[in-house]
C-alpha cells in the first residue's frame, strides 16, 4: 500500500464566488481532511491562489488535482512534496504582560526562537512567530508552562522551488483566444 | 403533439435594447437556439414565465407535473437530439426537485441548462419564503453553477452556461436568478460565448501517443474494445465502425455506449458490466490489449479492480483528463475528442481479422445462449418474461425504436435485448440509476425526435415514482408508448435479496393500483396483457397507435437477470444462474 505523505496543492483560479465551495467539495466527497487552507491573491492580477495541505497518498493527490483542474474557473493546479516547496505558517501567542518582566526565561525564548513581539499592553503582549510547523510547535511547548492566554496559527503558505509557469500559460490562452 | 419547430429569432449582437432581466432570459435562450423548455412556474420565477407567455410563439414551454419530471424530460430531449435540454423551476422546493435530474445528467454527461428563480437579492440568506441555497446544493452535481443578482449579468452568464454545458465532456449547468434581477431593466445585447480563459474543453490529441497506441494495437494478438457514450457524444459512430472494421477487433459496449454501433454488426460482441454478456466480461480478463473508447471504467463495468484486465495493456481514449488512471491504470492515454483521435489513428493501424480470437467470443456466446438467452427470449414456462416483451417490441418496430428504460431488472433486460440500428436510440439512467427516469425522459425523447418511435420500458416500481407525468403526456398529446413490466416487486432488489440475503424480501413486494384505470383517467389508451398469446397483438396495436399508449404486461413474479457479476467480484466470476 502506498505511503501517505504531506502534499501541498496549489491552485491558480479566477477570483469567483463559489469556487471555494466547489474545491472543498472535492475533498469532502473523498473523505480527505484538509489540514490547512489558504486563499490569497497571486502574482498575477485577478488570479487567486489556493494553497491546500493534505495528508494522503500521491495517487490520491494526483486524482484530486485532476478533479480540481476540471472545475471551470480553475486555471491550473499543482501538487508538491515538502521537499519541493518553501513553506511557512505564522502563529500569534497572547501572554500576560507581567511574565515578560517577571520571567526572565521568556525573553530568552523569544530571542532564541526568532519570534517577534507584535504589541505590548498593560495586560498582555503578543508574540508572532513564522516558520515551519515544528518550529511553531516547539515555541508553543516552551511557552505553555508560563500560560498562553490565546494561540492561533495560520494556514500554510507556500511557493514551489520550481517555476509554475502560470503567466506563460495565461499568455498562451490569450493568444489562442 | 403540440411541439413543432419554432421560428428562431435572428441573433443581433450589435444592437442594444432596454428590457427587463426576465425578457433578457427569454431573448438569450432564443439566441442560443432554444425552442423548447420543460418546467414548472412558481413565485420566484413568475416574471420569466410572464415573458414566456409573451414569447409563446417562439419558445414552447411544456408544463410537467413535477420539477423532477422537467429535468428528466430535458435529459431525454438532449440524449436523442444532441442539443441542450432546458429545464426551469422556481426557488426552494422547485429548485430542489430538479436536483435528482441534475445529478443524473452530471454522471451521464448530459448537456442541460437549468434556470431557477430565487428570492430577491435583499432577502438572500434570510430564510425567506421558498429560499434555498440551490447553488450550494447543486455545486457537487453540476458542471458549473452561478447565481445572478443583477440583470446586466444575464446575457453573459447564459451564453457561458450554454458553452460550458455542451463543450468538451457535456454536463448540467444551473443558473439561479434573483427576483429583483428578473424585474430590473438594463441595456441588453447578446454575444455567444466561444471560450473561457480557465476552461479548455477538448485536449489536443498527442500524435506521439497515437503512434505508441497504434504500435501496441498492431502487435496485439487478442485486442478488445469497450466503447462508451463518448462515442455518441463525440459523434464518432462512423469512426468507430471504420476503426473496428479495419482492425477486426471485437467491440463491446457499456450501457451508455449502447446503440453507437448497430446491434447486428458482426464485430459487436455485446455488453460489458454487471448484467452484461458472458463473452465480453469473461474475455476482458483474457485480452492482451484493452482499448477503452469514451468510457470511464465505472465500477459496474469493472467489478473488482484488483482483478480487472490485469494481463492487458490498457489504451484509454478519453476527453476528460480526470478519468485517466482514475480507476484503471493505462499503458497509453489518448486525450481528446474520440472522433478526432480515432480518425487520426485509423491510418496508423493494420488491417487484421483476428479469427481465432473471435471464435472464443462465439463459443462463449453459445454457452450464454443455451443457459440464459434461450429461456429469456423463447421461454417454455407459462409466465411471461421481460426478455420476450423486448423481443416483440423489436419485431414490431423493426429494431428501430428509441428505447427509454427506467432502472431495475427491466432496464437490464431492455439493454440486453433491445436491438438498434441507429445511434442515440438508447436512453437510460446509467450512472445514477434513477428510478422514475423513464416516463418523463420518454416525453423529452419523443419531442427531441418526433419522427421516431419512442417506447418507454418501465418497472412497476419506477413507474409510480413519476406516474404523475401521465398528465403531461395527456396535455401535450405526445405519442409515447409506455410499457410497464409488472411483477409486483421491486425486482432487482428482490433478486439481490434472493441471492445475497437468504430470500428475506424486506419491503420489496408491491401492492399495485389498477394501472389501466389510472391511464384511462388521463385519457390514455391502455391495455393489459397476462398471457403469451395476447402479447404480439398487443405490442403491435400499441406501436400502430398514433396516440400515446399504455401497455401493462404482467410478467413472471420472481424472474432473475443473468448473467450477473456480484458486487465486488471479478468479471471472471460472472454467473450464468
PDB file of N, CA and C in Angstrom, chain A residues 13-14 16-18 21-22 29-30 44-47 59 62-63 66-67 69-75 170 173-174 176-177, chain B residues 133 135-140 142-146 160 164 169 195-200 320-327 329:
ATOM      1  N   UNK A  13      -6.623  30.212  -9.856  1.00  0.00           N
ATOM      2  CA  UNK A  13      -8.012  30.229 -10.335  1.00  0.00           C
ATOM      3  C   UNK A  13      -8.483  31.654 -10.587  1.00  0.00           C
ATOM      4  N   UNK A  14      -9.620  31.738 -11.285  1.00  0.00           N
ATOM      5  CA  UNK A  14     -10.320  33.015 -11.406  1.00  0.00           C
ATOM      6  C   UNK A  14     -10.836  33.351 -10.009  1.00  0.00           C
ATOM      7  N   UNK A  16     -13.643  33.956  -8.389  1.00  0.00           N
ATOM      8  CA  UNK A  16     -15.108  33.921  -8.498  1.00  0.00           C
ATOM      9  C   UNK A  16     -15.782  33.393  -7.236  1.00  0.00           C
ATOM     10  N   UNK A  17     -16.962  33.917  -6.986  1.00  0.00           N
ATOM     11  CA  UNK A  17     -17.757  33.462  -5.837  1.00  0.00           C
ATOM     12  C   UNK A  17     -18.102  31.983  -6.032  1.00  0.00           C
ATOM     13  N   UNK A  18     -17.995  31.214  -4.995  1.00  0.00           N
ATOM     14  CA  UNK A  18     -18.483  29.830  -5.049  1.00  0.00           C
ATOM     15  C   UNK A  18     -17.418  28.799  -5.355  1.00  0.00           C
ATOM     16  N   UNK A  21     -16.286  26.574  -2.445  1.00  0.00           N
ATOM     17  CA  UNK A  21     -17.261  25.519  -2.176  1.00  0.00           C
ATOM     18  C   UNK A  21     -17.016  24.316  -3.097  1.00  0.00           C
ATOM     19  N   UNK A  22     -16.798  24.601  -4.371  1.00  0.00           N
ATOM     20  CA  UNK A  22     -16.548  23.524  -5.340  1.00  0.00           C
ATOM     21  C   UNK A  22     -15.283  22.756  -4.997  1.00  0.00           C
ATOM     22  N   UNK A  29     -15.998  14.864  -0.755  1.00  0.00           N
ATOM     23  CA  UNK A  29     -16.524  13.688  -1.452  1.00  0.00           C
ATOM     24  C   UNK A  29     -15.628  12.461  -1.257  1.00  0.00           C
ATOM     25  N   UNK A  30     -14.336  12.708  -1.137  1.00  0.00           N
ATOM     26  CA  UNK A  30     -13.386  11.593  -0.989  1.00  0.00           C
ATOM     27  C   UNK A  30     -12.986  11.354   0.459  1.00  0.00           C
ATOM     28  N   UNK A  44      -0.311  37.200 -10.217  1.00  0.00           N
ATOM     29  CA  UNK A  44      -0.999  37.652 -11.443  1.00  0.00           C
ATOM     30  C   UNK A  44      -2.277  38.399 -11.055  1.00  0.00           C
ATOM     31  N   UNK A  45      -2.488  39.545 -11.679  1.00  0.00           N
ATOM     32  CA  UNK A  45      -3.681  40.338 -11.368  1.00  0.00           C
ATOM     33  C   UNK A  45      -4.947  39.536 -11.594  1.00  0.00           C
ATOM     34  N   UNK A  46      -5.886  39.639 -10.691  1.00  0.00           N
ATOM     35  CA  UNK A  46      -7.203  38.990 -10.767  1.00  0.00           C
ATOM     36  C   UNK A  46      -7.141  37.462 -10.763  1.00  0.00           C
ATOM     37  N   UNK A  47      -6.008  36.898 -10.438  1.00  0.00           N
ATOM     38  CA  UNK A  47      -5.908  35.435 -10.328  1.00  0.00           C
ATOM     39  C   UNK A  47      -5.646  35.103  -8.855  1.00  0.00           C
ATOM     40  N   UNK A  59      -1.007   8.933  -5.167  1.00  0.00           N
ATOM     41  CA  UNK A  59      -2.004   8.513  -6.139  1.00  0.00           C
ATOM     42  C   UNK A  59      -3.319   9.284  -5.944  1.00  0.00           C
ATOM     43  N   UNK A  62      -2.874  12.998  -6.835  1.00  0.00           N
ATOM     44  CA  UNK A  62      -2.928  13.191  -8.293  1.00  0.00           C
ATOM     45  C   UNK A  62      -4.370  13.256  -8.773  1.00  0.00           C
ATOM     46  N   UNK A  63      -5.171  12.302  -8.312  1.00  0.00           N
ATOM     47  CA  UNK A  63      -6.580  12.246  -8.743  1.00  0.00           C
ATOM     48  C   UNK A  63      -7.326  13.499  -8.315  1.00  0.00           C
ATOM     49  N   UNK A  66      -6.465  16.433 -10.487  1.00  0.00           N
ATOM     50  CA  UNK A  66      -7.173  16.356 -11.776  1.00  0.00           C
ATOM     51  C   UNK A  66      -8.616  16.831 -11.633  1.00  0.00           C
ATOM     52  N   UNK A  67      -9.257  16.429 -10.541  1.00  0.00           N
ATOM     53  CA  UNK A  67     -10.647  16.856 -10.327  1.00  0.00           C
ATOM     54  C   UNK A  67     -10.722  18.365 -10.100  1.00  0.00           C
ATOM     55  N   UNK A  69      -8.598  20.582 -11.320  1.00  0.00           N
ATOM     56  CA  UNK A  69      -8.338  21.222 -12.618  1.00  0.00           C
ATOM     57  C   UNK A  69      -9.556  21.185 -13.528  1.00  0.00           C
ATOM     58  N   UNK A  70     -10.428  20.217 -13.273  1.00  0.00           N
ATOM     59  CA  UNK A  70     -11.634  20.067 -14.097  1.00  0.00           C
ATOM     60  C   UNK A  70     -12.633  21.204 -13.863  1.00  0.00           C
ATOM     61  N   UNK A  71     -12.543  21.879 -12.735  1.00  0.00           N
ATOM     62  CA  UNK A  71     -13.503  22.948 -12.442  1.00  0.00           C
ATOM     63  C   UNK A  71     -13.300  24.103 -13.421  1.00  0.00           C
ATOM     64  N   UNK A  72     -14.418  24.630 -13.880  1.00  0.00           N
ATOM     65  CA  UNK A  72     -14.375  25.626 -14.957  1.00  0.00           C
ATOM     66  C   UNK A  72     -13.461  26.815 -14.631  1.00  0.00           C
ATOM     67  N   UNK A  73     -13.514  27.325 -13.409  1.00  0.00           N
ATOM     68  CA  UNK A  73     -12.763  28.546 -13.092  1.00  0.00           C
ATOM     69  C   UNK A  73     -11.306  28.290 -12.705  1.00  0.00           C
ATOM     70  N   UNK A  74     -10.906  27.041 -12.657  1.00  0.00           N
ATOM     71  CA  UNK A  74      -9.529  26.743 -12.262  1.00  0.00           C
ATOM     72  C   UNK A  74      -8.612  26.805 -13.478  1.00  0.00           C
ATOM     73  N   UNK A  75      -7.543  27.594 -13.339  1.00  0.00           N
ATOM     74  CA  UNK A  75      -6.602  27.739 -14.459  1.00  0.00           C
ATOM     75  C   UNK A  75      -5.627  26.562 -14.463  1.00  0.00           C
ATOM     76  N   UNK A 170      -1.122  31.533 -19.209  1.00  0.00           N
ATOM     77  CA  UNK A 170      -2.185  32.518 -19.426  1.00  0.00           C
ATOM     78  C   UNK A 170      -1.952  33.287 -20.724  1.00  0.00           C
ATOM     79  N   UNK A 173      -3.084  31.131 -23.484  1.00  0.00           N
ATOM     80  CA  UNK A 173      -4.554  31.118 -23.552  1.00  0.00           C
ATOM     81  C   UNK A 173      -5.043  32.353 -24.287  1.00  0.00           C
ATOM     82  N   UNK A 174      -4.476  33.510 -23.914  1.00  0.00           N
ATOM     83  CA  UNK A 174      -4.929  34.760 -24.530  1.00  0.00           C
ATOM     84  C   UNK A 174      -4.630  34.779 -26.024  1.00  0.00           C
ATOM     85  N   UNK A 176      -4.456  32.156 -27.930  1.00  0.00           N
ATOM     86  CA  UNK A 176      -5.397  31.229 -28.585  1.00  0.00           C
ATOM     87  C   UNK A 176      -6.757  31.882 -28.790  1.00  0.00           C
ATOM     88  N   UNK A 177      -7.137  32.737 -27.817  1.00  0.00           N
ATOM     89  CA  UNK A 177      -8.440  33.390 -27.926  1.00  0.00           C
ATOM     90  C   UNK A 177      -8.389  34.465 -29.012  1.00  0.00           C
TER      91      UNK A 177
ATOM     92  N   UNK B 133     -30.440  27.562  -0.802  1.00  0.00           N
ATOM     93  CA  UNK B 133     -29.165  27.843  -1.457  1.00  0.00           C
ATOM     94  C   UNK B 133     -28.971  26.801  -2.557  1.00  0.00           C
ATOM     95  N   UNK B 135     -27.541  27.013  -5.422  1.00  0.00           N
ATOM     96  CA  UNK B 135     -26.185  26.957  -5.998  1.00  0.00           C
ATOM     97  C   UNK B 135     -25.303  26.067  -5.111  1.00  0.00           C
ATOM     98  N   UNK B 136     -25.427  26.253  -3.796  1.00  0.00           N
ATOM     99  CA  UNK B 136     -24.662  25.409  -2.868  1.00  0.00           C
ATOM    100  C   UNK B 136     -25.081  23.950  -2.963  1.00  0.00           C
ATOM    101  N   UNK B 137     -26.388  23.727  -3.044  1.00  0.00           N
ATOM    102  CA  UNK B 137     -26.899  22.348  -3.098  1.00  0.00           C
ATOM    103  C   UNK B 137     -26.464  21.651  -4.387  1.00  0.00           C
ATOM    104  N   UNK B 138     -26.496  22.396  -5.469  1.00  0.00           N
ATOM    105  CA  UNK B 138     -26.237  21.757  -6.763  1.00  0.00           C
ATOM    106  C   UNK B 138     -24.757  21.737  -7.141  1.00  0.00           C
ATOM    107  N   UNK B 139     -23.926  22.439  -6.390  1.00  0.00           N
ATOM    108  CA  UNK B 139     -22.499  22.510  -6.758  1.00  0.00           C
ATOM    109  C   UNK B 139     -21.854  21.144  -7.025  1.00  0.00           C
ATOM    110  N   UNK B 140     -22.030  20.167  -6.152  1.00  0.00           N
ATOM    111  CA  UNK B 140     -21.340  18.891  -6.416  1.00  0.00           C
ATOM    112  C   UNK B 140     -21.900  18.115  -7.606  1.00  0.00           C
ATOM    113  N   UNK B 142     -23.173  19.638 -10.572  1.00  0.00           N
ATOM    114  CA  UNK B 142     -23.247  20.418 -11.811  1.00  0.00           C
ATOM    115  C   UNK B 142     -21.848  20.606 -12.372  1.00  0.00           C
ATOM    116  N   UNK B 143     -21.801  20.868 -13.674  1.00  0.00           N
ATOM    117  CA  UNK B 143     -20.512  21.188 -14.287  1.00  0.00           C
ATOM    118  C   UNK B 143     -20.149  22.627 -13.910  1.00  0.00           C
ATOM    119  N   UNK B 144     -21.178  23.453 -13.770  1.00  0.00           N
ATOM    120  CA  UNK B 144     -20.972  24.848 -13.378  1.00  0.00           C
ATOM    121  C   UNK B 144     -22.287  25.366 -12.831  1.00  0.00           C
ATOM    122  N   UNK B 145     -22.239  26.244 -11.859  1.00  0.00           N
ATOM    123  CA  UNK B 145     -23.472  26.857 -11.375  1.00  0.00           C
ATOM    124  C   UNK B 145     -23.166  28.297 -10.984  1.00  0.00           C
ATOM    125  N   UNK B 146     -24.173  29.141 -11.111  1.00  0.00           N
ATOM    126  CA  UNK B 146     -23.936  30.570 -10.887  1.00  0.00           C
ATOM    127  C   UNK B 146     -25.221  31.240 -10.445  1.00  0.00           C
ATOM    128  N   UNK B 160     -22.390  31.821 -21.350  1.00  0.00           N
ATOM    129  CA  UNK B 160     -21.352  30.971 -20.758  1.00  0.00           C
ATOM    130  C   UNK B 160     -21.933  29.602 -20.384  1.00  0.00           C
ATOM    131  N   UNK B 164     -20.508  26.059 -21.723  1.00  0.00           N
ATOM    132  CA  UNK B 164     -19.949  25.073 -20.782  1.00  0.00           C
ATOM    133  C   UNK B 164     -20.713  23.750 -20.854  1.00  0.00           C
ATOM    134  N   UNK B 169     -16.572  17.509 -22.310  1.00  0.00           N
ATOM    135  CA  UNK B 169     -17.458  16.485 -21.739  1.00  0.00           C
ATOM    136  C   UNK B 169     -18.708  17.218 -21.268  1.00  0.00           C
ATOM    137  N   UNK B 195     -15.289  30.882 -25.682  1.00  0.00           N
ATOM    138  CA  UNK B 195     -14.129  30.399 -24.928  1.00  0.00           C
ATOM    139  C   UNK B 195     -14.062  31.045 -23.558  1.00  0.00           C
ATOM    140  N   UNK B 196     -13.491  30.318 -22.633  1.00  0.00           N
ATOM    141  CA  UNK B 196     -13.306  30.827 -21.265  1.00  0.00           C
ATOM    142  C   UNK B 196     -11.835  30.592 -20.916  1.00  0.00           C
ATOM    143  N   UNK B 197     -11.196  31.613 -20.373  1.00  0.00           N
ATOM    144  CA  UNK B 197      -9.754  31.546 -20.141  1.00  0.00           C
ATOM    145  C   UNK B 197      -9.311  30.290 -19.378  1.00  0.00           C
ATOM    146  N   UNK B 198     -10.039  29.969 -18.336  1.00  0.00           N
ATOM    147  CA  UNK B 198      -9.583  28.871 -17.482  1.00  0.00           C
ATOM    148  C   UNK B 198     -10.140  27.503 -17.885  1.00  0.00           C
ATOM    149  N   UNK B 199     -10.836  27.444 -19.003  1.00  0.00           N
ATOM    150  CA  UNK B 199     -11.534  26.202 -19.360  1.00  0.00           C
ATOM    151  C   UNK B 199     -11.142  25.780 -20.769  1.00  0.00           C
ATOM    152  N   UNK B 200     -10.456  24.671 -20.861  1.00  0.00           N
ATOM    153  CA  UNK B 200     -10.074  24.129 -22.167  1.00  0.00           C
ATOM    154  C   UNK B 200     -10.808  22.810 -22.349  1.00  0.00           C
ATOM    155  N   UNK B 320     -11.852  13.599 -21.012  1.00  0.00           N
ATOM    156  CA  UNK B 320     -11.728  14.189 -19.677  1.00  0.00           C
ATOM    157  C   UNK B 320     -10.456  13.679 -18.988  1.00  0.00           C
ATOM    158  N   UNK B 321      -9.447  14.537 -18.827  1.00  0.00           N
ATOM    159  CA  UNK B 321      -8.184  14.070 -18.227  1.00  0.00           C
ATOM    160  C   UNK B 321      -8.359  13.464 -16.836  1.00  0.00           C
ATOM    161  N   UNK B 322      -9.405  13.891 -16.124  1.00  0.00           N
ATOM    162  CA  UNK B 322      -9.608  13.378 -14.765  1.00  0.00           C
ATOM    163  C   UNK B 322     -10.000  11.904 -14.757  1.00  0.00           C
ATOM    164  N   UNK B 323     -10.416  11.379 -15.906  1.00  0.00           N
ATOM    165  CA  UNK B 323     -10.792   9.956 -15.967  1.00  0.00           C
ATOM    166  C   UNK B 323      -9.582   9.046 -16.172  1.00  0.00           C
ATOM    167  N   UNK B 324      -8.465   9.628 -16.613  1.00  0.00           N
ATOM    168  CA  UNK B 324      -7.287   8.801 -16.890  1.00  0.00           C
ATOM    169  C   UNK B 324      -6.683   8.321 -15.562  1.00  0.00           C
ATOM    170  N   UNK B 325      -6.503   7.021 -15.491  1.00  0.00           N
ATOM    171  CA  UNK B 325      -5.937   6.381 -14.291  1.00  0.00           C
ATOM    172  C   UNK B 325      -6.805   6.551 -13.045  1.00  0.00           C
ATOM    173  N   UNK B 326      -8.051   6.974 -13.208  1.00  0.00           N
ATOM    174  CA  UNK B 326      -8.915   7.152 -12.034  1.00  0.00           C
ATOM    175  C   UNK B 326      -9.220   5.797 -11.413  1.00  0.00           C
ATOM    176  N   UNK B 327      -9.593   4.861 -12.258  1.00  0.00           N
ATOM    177  CA  UNK B 327      -9.914   3.518 -11.762  1.00  0.00           C
ATOM    178  C   UNK B 327      -8.949   2.457 -12.288  1.00  0.00           C
ATOM    179  N   UNK B 329      -5.380   1.669 -14.420  1.00  0.00           N
ATOM    180  CA  UNK B 329      -4.107   2.249 -14.879  1.00  0.00           C
ATOM    181  C   UNK B 329      -3.944   2.002 -16.378  1.00  0.00           C
TER     182      UNK B 329
END
